[in-house]
Each structure stands twice: as C-alpha cells, then as structure tokens.
Amino acid sequence: MPSTTTPARPARSNRRTPRDSPAAPRTRKTDATSLRASGALKSNGFGTVRPLPSGRYQAFFTSEGHRVTAPGTFATADDARAWLDDQASDRRRGRWHDTRKAENITLETFARGWVASRPDLSPKTLELYELSLRRWILPAIPTPDGGSIELGTVRLADLSVQLLTRWHAAVLVAARQSSVAKYTPHRARAPHPVRTWAKAQGIDVAATGRISPDVVRAWEAAGSPKAAPAPAPAPAVMQAGRTATSRAFGLLRAILNTAVRQDILPRNPALSVEGTGKPKRRRRGVATVAEVRALAAHFPEHLQTAVLLAAWSGLRHAELFGLARRHVNLDAGTVTVERALLRVSGQPVDFGTPKSEGSYRTVHLPGFVVDAVRDHLEHHTAPGPDALIFTTTRGGAVSPSCTSRLMHHARRAIGREDLTWHDLRHTGATLAYAAGGSVPDVQQRLGHSTDAAARIYQHTYAGRDQALAARLSELYDPLAS
C-alpha cells in the first residue's frame, strides 16, 4: 500500500517581505475609507474619531480640502465626539472659523494689506494711518518693566486682550513722554534771570532790550538768584500723548474688525481693552466780536481779512486758504467751498476734496465781511479767477504752521492765550447760534455731515441766556396787561 506522506512545511524564511523591506518606500495610508475598513477610525457623521496607541482619542474633520484637528487629544471617544459636535454646531450657526488663517499671518502683514486695500482713503488720512503704524503699532514699544512689545511680529491668532492692554498702556506712556519732550520749550531762549527776578520783585522792566544797570546791581546784591524753569501744568502733562494713543488704538481696532469680517479672527480682542476711550476734548475758546477784531489787527495786513472770514463764516483752515477768486461772489455776498488745500509730507501742496459730502456748500457772509473781502481782493489778491485769495508774502499757500505762529503772537497781544486758529471756526458756529441759527442751520453753514458734530459747538454764549430771558419777558408782558 503506497504510503501517503504529508509534504513538509517549508521552513520560515528570515527574509522580510517587500512591504517591510527598507528598499520599498512605506506609504502612509491617510485615506479615511481605507482606515475605516481596518477599524482604526470611527465616523461621527461629521468628522472622525481615531483611537491612538496611547489609549487616547484624536478628533478631526475636513474643511475646504484641509484637515482640521482638535488642539489636543481626548480621554474617551465620547469626549472627542463632543468636540466634533461643537464644531459642527458652530459651523451651522456661522460661528466657526479656521484658526489656521490667523496662525499663518502676522499683524504687520495683515495691516499693510489692509492699508493697501483702502483706495477710498484720502492722502491725508493715509498719511496719518502710516504714521500710527510706523510709530506706535508695528515697532517695539518699551514697557515699564524694561521689556518691550512688538505687535508687528505677533500672529493674529496670538493677539489677546491681555497683550493689547499692556501694549496700550506702553504706547500711552511713550506717546506722553514724546509729546512733553516735543512741546517743552527747551530750545527757546530762557528769559534773562535779572529780568525774571526784577518782575518777581515788582520792578518794572521791559520784556526785551537792555536792562538798567541799577536793576542788574540790585539783582547781584540779592545773590544773583537763578529762576527755576516753570513746570508744565499737571493737566497738560496727563493729557499729553492721548490723542496719538487714541488714533493708534482706533486704527488697530478697525484693522482687527476687518479680520473678524473676513473670518480670520472669531472676535476682536481690541473691543475688550478697557481705558481706551477718546481723550477729553479741549474746551474750545470762543472770541467775542471785539476780540476777533483785535486779533485781526495784530495779524499782517495781507491776512487780517482771513481772520475775519474765518470767524464769521466758520470755514475750516484748508477750506479758507483753498479759496480762489472764482469762489467769491461779492454781489451775492457768498463764498463757495468746493475744494481744500492738501498737504502731505514730502509732496508739493495740492488741492483735494473737502472733508465730507456735507462740506460742499455756499456760505453767506455778513455785509461788513463782504466789504472787507472786496477791499482785500483789490489790494492783496493776484488777478485771475484761479488766484488764491490769501497767500504768503511770496504768493505761496498759507500753511497751518504759519497761522499758528501768527496766532500765538496775536492772542498774547490781546490777552487770550487759550485761543487757537481752529477756535475761530468755533467762534463762527457760536455766533451763528447766538444770532438765532438752529442746529440744521449751523450744520449746513459749517459743512458737517451730521447734527451731532454741529452740536459740539452749541453751548451757552456769553449774554445769550440774558437775551433769552428778555425775550421771555416780552412774551409775558402782553399776557399780564
């Protein structure tokens, strides 16, 4: 009987299969279908939960062709599915955003792109934005603890309320120091100590010129005292730098608002920073009719009518000094605002559009101002419809620094150190209210887009309340008789 012999099992080879061979590249399977087939993944309808060798679980889902993974792992599959449920709910409600966008872009990159995408900005506004970015938002700002904060290098995802709070405080301190140093008259020639001492002793000495030898000897006999520099007023120091800080923070807030609208950030951290309100408005000075006339008298002759026109029309500085002959109608007694002087650093003076749509307007002038303008056109303005009405002695455009310098001298001469050139516009609005103008009337006259801006100038004018009481009496008298 033939024997049946079971074939011997071949001996196990020590050779590795091609899949395990280092010569054959290993391909990591990332296809979700393949992994589910192996039982390694569990679908949750939305997203996937994967068990890890450590015994923990990982959750992820796909958005726009990219995998979005939970920031950490989970102890149980239920916890991982709960995270996926939250993500799905946020997506349905429009509250979900892709954090990778904010993780891959710095504030400087986004801010530069934001400015470049704003062709609607006027050149002057663009210059102010660039200044805030260059000076306060993007560079390193020193902090009180000796460190610094450089927001420009921070990723949008890392901008927090705490970080922006520290940055705001650092900018406020730095801007205050810069402002105080800028406006401290350290370069100005200090009064002679003899003159200062003599005034303190009640001795009448001239503000300039040669000092009497007798006064000098008396000063020497008193020990030659040196006058201490007057400290800056505390309120002025505390307010210094607040405008620059407010502008920088407002710009940063606007930039981050755009990041929220573009679904790069879930929320704007700047909105939760405390203590960032607008700086207190300086209480605007108001000149009386007599003071306006006195101010004009202390200006050079070729600019005296500019003072009168500014106070009685309420035109802005750039509007006033952008007026040409063709903008004046002496017969109708009006000036028409259709442009404004435009000054941008490093560029020649040009003309731009007025501040807003409401700024395009025609303003009627009192008769005595029309007479002053007529005389000025005859004696100080070049011929031709495009000739500027008010110029420098060399025929150039009048700059704000020029009028500020002249205003400084004139206001000191009349004893009103608080007045600025812009206060002439404020005076014009106040006089219009005193003459019986309503809020819409003044809004139109000053070229404001909203009545809220016009209301800034609506305050009690000296003597107006007394006149109101007199009118009320006139109403009462007929009833009493």
Short mmCIF file of N, CA and C in Angstrom, two decimals, residues 11 61 84 93 98 110 151 177 202 219 226 229 246 273 308 312 327 331 337 346 359 378 388 411 478:
data_model
loop_
_atom_site.label_atom_id
_atom_site.label_comp_id
_atom_site.label_asym_id
_atom_site.label_seq_id
_atom_site.Cartn_x
_atom_site.Cartn_y
_atom_site.Cartn_z
N ALA A 11 10.31 25.71 5.53
CA ALA A 11 10.86 26.45 6.68
C ALA A 11 10.60 27.96 6.51
N PHE A 61 -11.72 66.81 11.34
CA PHE A 61 -12.67 66.87 10.24
C PHE A 61 -12.03 67.63 9.09
N LEU A 84 -16.34 67.35 18.24
CA LEU A 84 -16.81 67.42 16.87
C LEU A 84 -18.22 67.98 16.78
N ARG A 93 -24.16 77.51 12.64
CA ARG A 93 -24.60 78.83 13.09
C ARG A 93 -23.72 79.96 12.57
N ASP A 98 -11.66 79.19 10.70
CA ASP A 98 -10.47 78.38 10.54
C ASP A 98 -9.30 79.07 11.23
N PHE A 110 -0.86 91.71 7.78
CA PHE A 110 -2.29 91.97 7.59
C PHE A 110 -2.56 93.47 7.54
N LEU A 151 4.11 94.47 18.41
CA LEU A 151 2.90 93.86 17.87
C LEU A 151 3.06 93.44 16.42
N GLN A 177 5.54 110.86 26.89
CA GLN A 177 6.92 111.33 27.01
C GLN A 177 7.36 112.05 25.74
N GLY A 202 8.55 143.15 41.59
CA GLY A 202 7.65 144.26 41.29
C GLY A 202 8.33 145.41 40.58
N TRP A 219 20.08 143.02 41.52
CA TRP A 219 20.00 141.57 41.38
C TRP A 219 21.25 140.91 41.94
N LYS A 226 18.92 132.52 40.39
CA LYS A 226 18.55 131.96 39.10
C LYS A 226 17.08 131.55 39.14
N PRO A 229 13.00 126.81 36.12
CA PRO A 229 12.08 126.65 34.98
C PRO A 229 10.67 126.29 35.46
N SER A 246 -4.93 107.36 21.14
CA SER A 246 -6.29 107.07 20.71
C SER A 246 -6.35 106.79 19.22
N VAL A 273 -10.52 95.79 25.52
CA VAL A 273 -9.48 96.52 26.25
C VAL A 273 -10.11 97.73 26.92
N LEU A 308 -11.07 137.63 9.93
CA LEU A 308 -12.49 137.98 9.95
C LEU A 308 -13.35 136.93 9.24
N TRP A 312 -16.33 134.62 10.99
CA TRP A 312 -17.72 134.90 10.65
C TRP A 312 -18.31 133.94 9.63
N HIS A 327 -14.32 131.58 -6.37
CA HIS A 327 -15.19 131.05 -5.32
C HIS A 327 -15.94 132.16 -4.57
N ASP A 331 -21.45 140.16 -5.24
CA ASP A 331 -22.82 140.65 -5.39
C ASP A 331 -23.78 139.87 -4.52
N VAL A 337 -17.46 126.63 -1.17
CA VAL A 337 -16.43 125.65 -0.81
C VAL A 337 -16.59 124.44 -1.72
N GLY A 346 6.41 115.53 2.23
CA GLY A 346 7.24 115.13 1.10
C GLY A 346 6.62 115.37 -0.25
N SER A 359 -19.53 119.04 3.21
CA SER A 359 -18.62 120.19 3.21
C SER A 359 -18.71 121.01 1.94
N GLU A 378 -8.93 143.66 -3.90
CA GLU A 378 -8.41 144.79 -4.67
C GLU A 378 -6.94 145.04 -4.38
N LEU A 388 -5.30 132.45 -5.67
CA LEU A 388 -5.67 132.26 -4.26
C LEU A 388 -5.97 133.60 -3.62
N ARG A 411 -2.77 136.41 19.90
CA ARG A 411 -3.57 136.09 21.10
C ARG A 411 -2.88 136.58 22.37
N PRO A 478 -47.43 141.00 27.33
CA PRO A 478 -48.78 141.16 26.73
C PRO A 478 -49.84 140.38 27.49
#
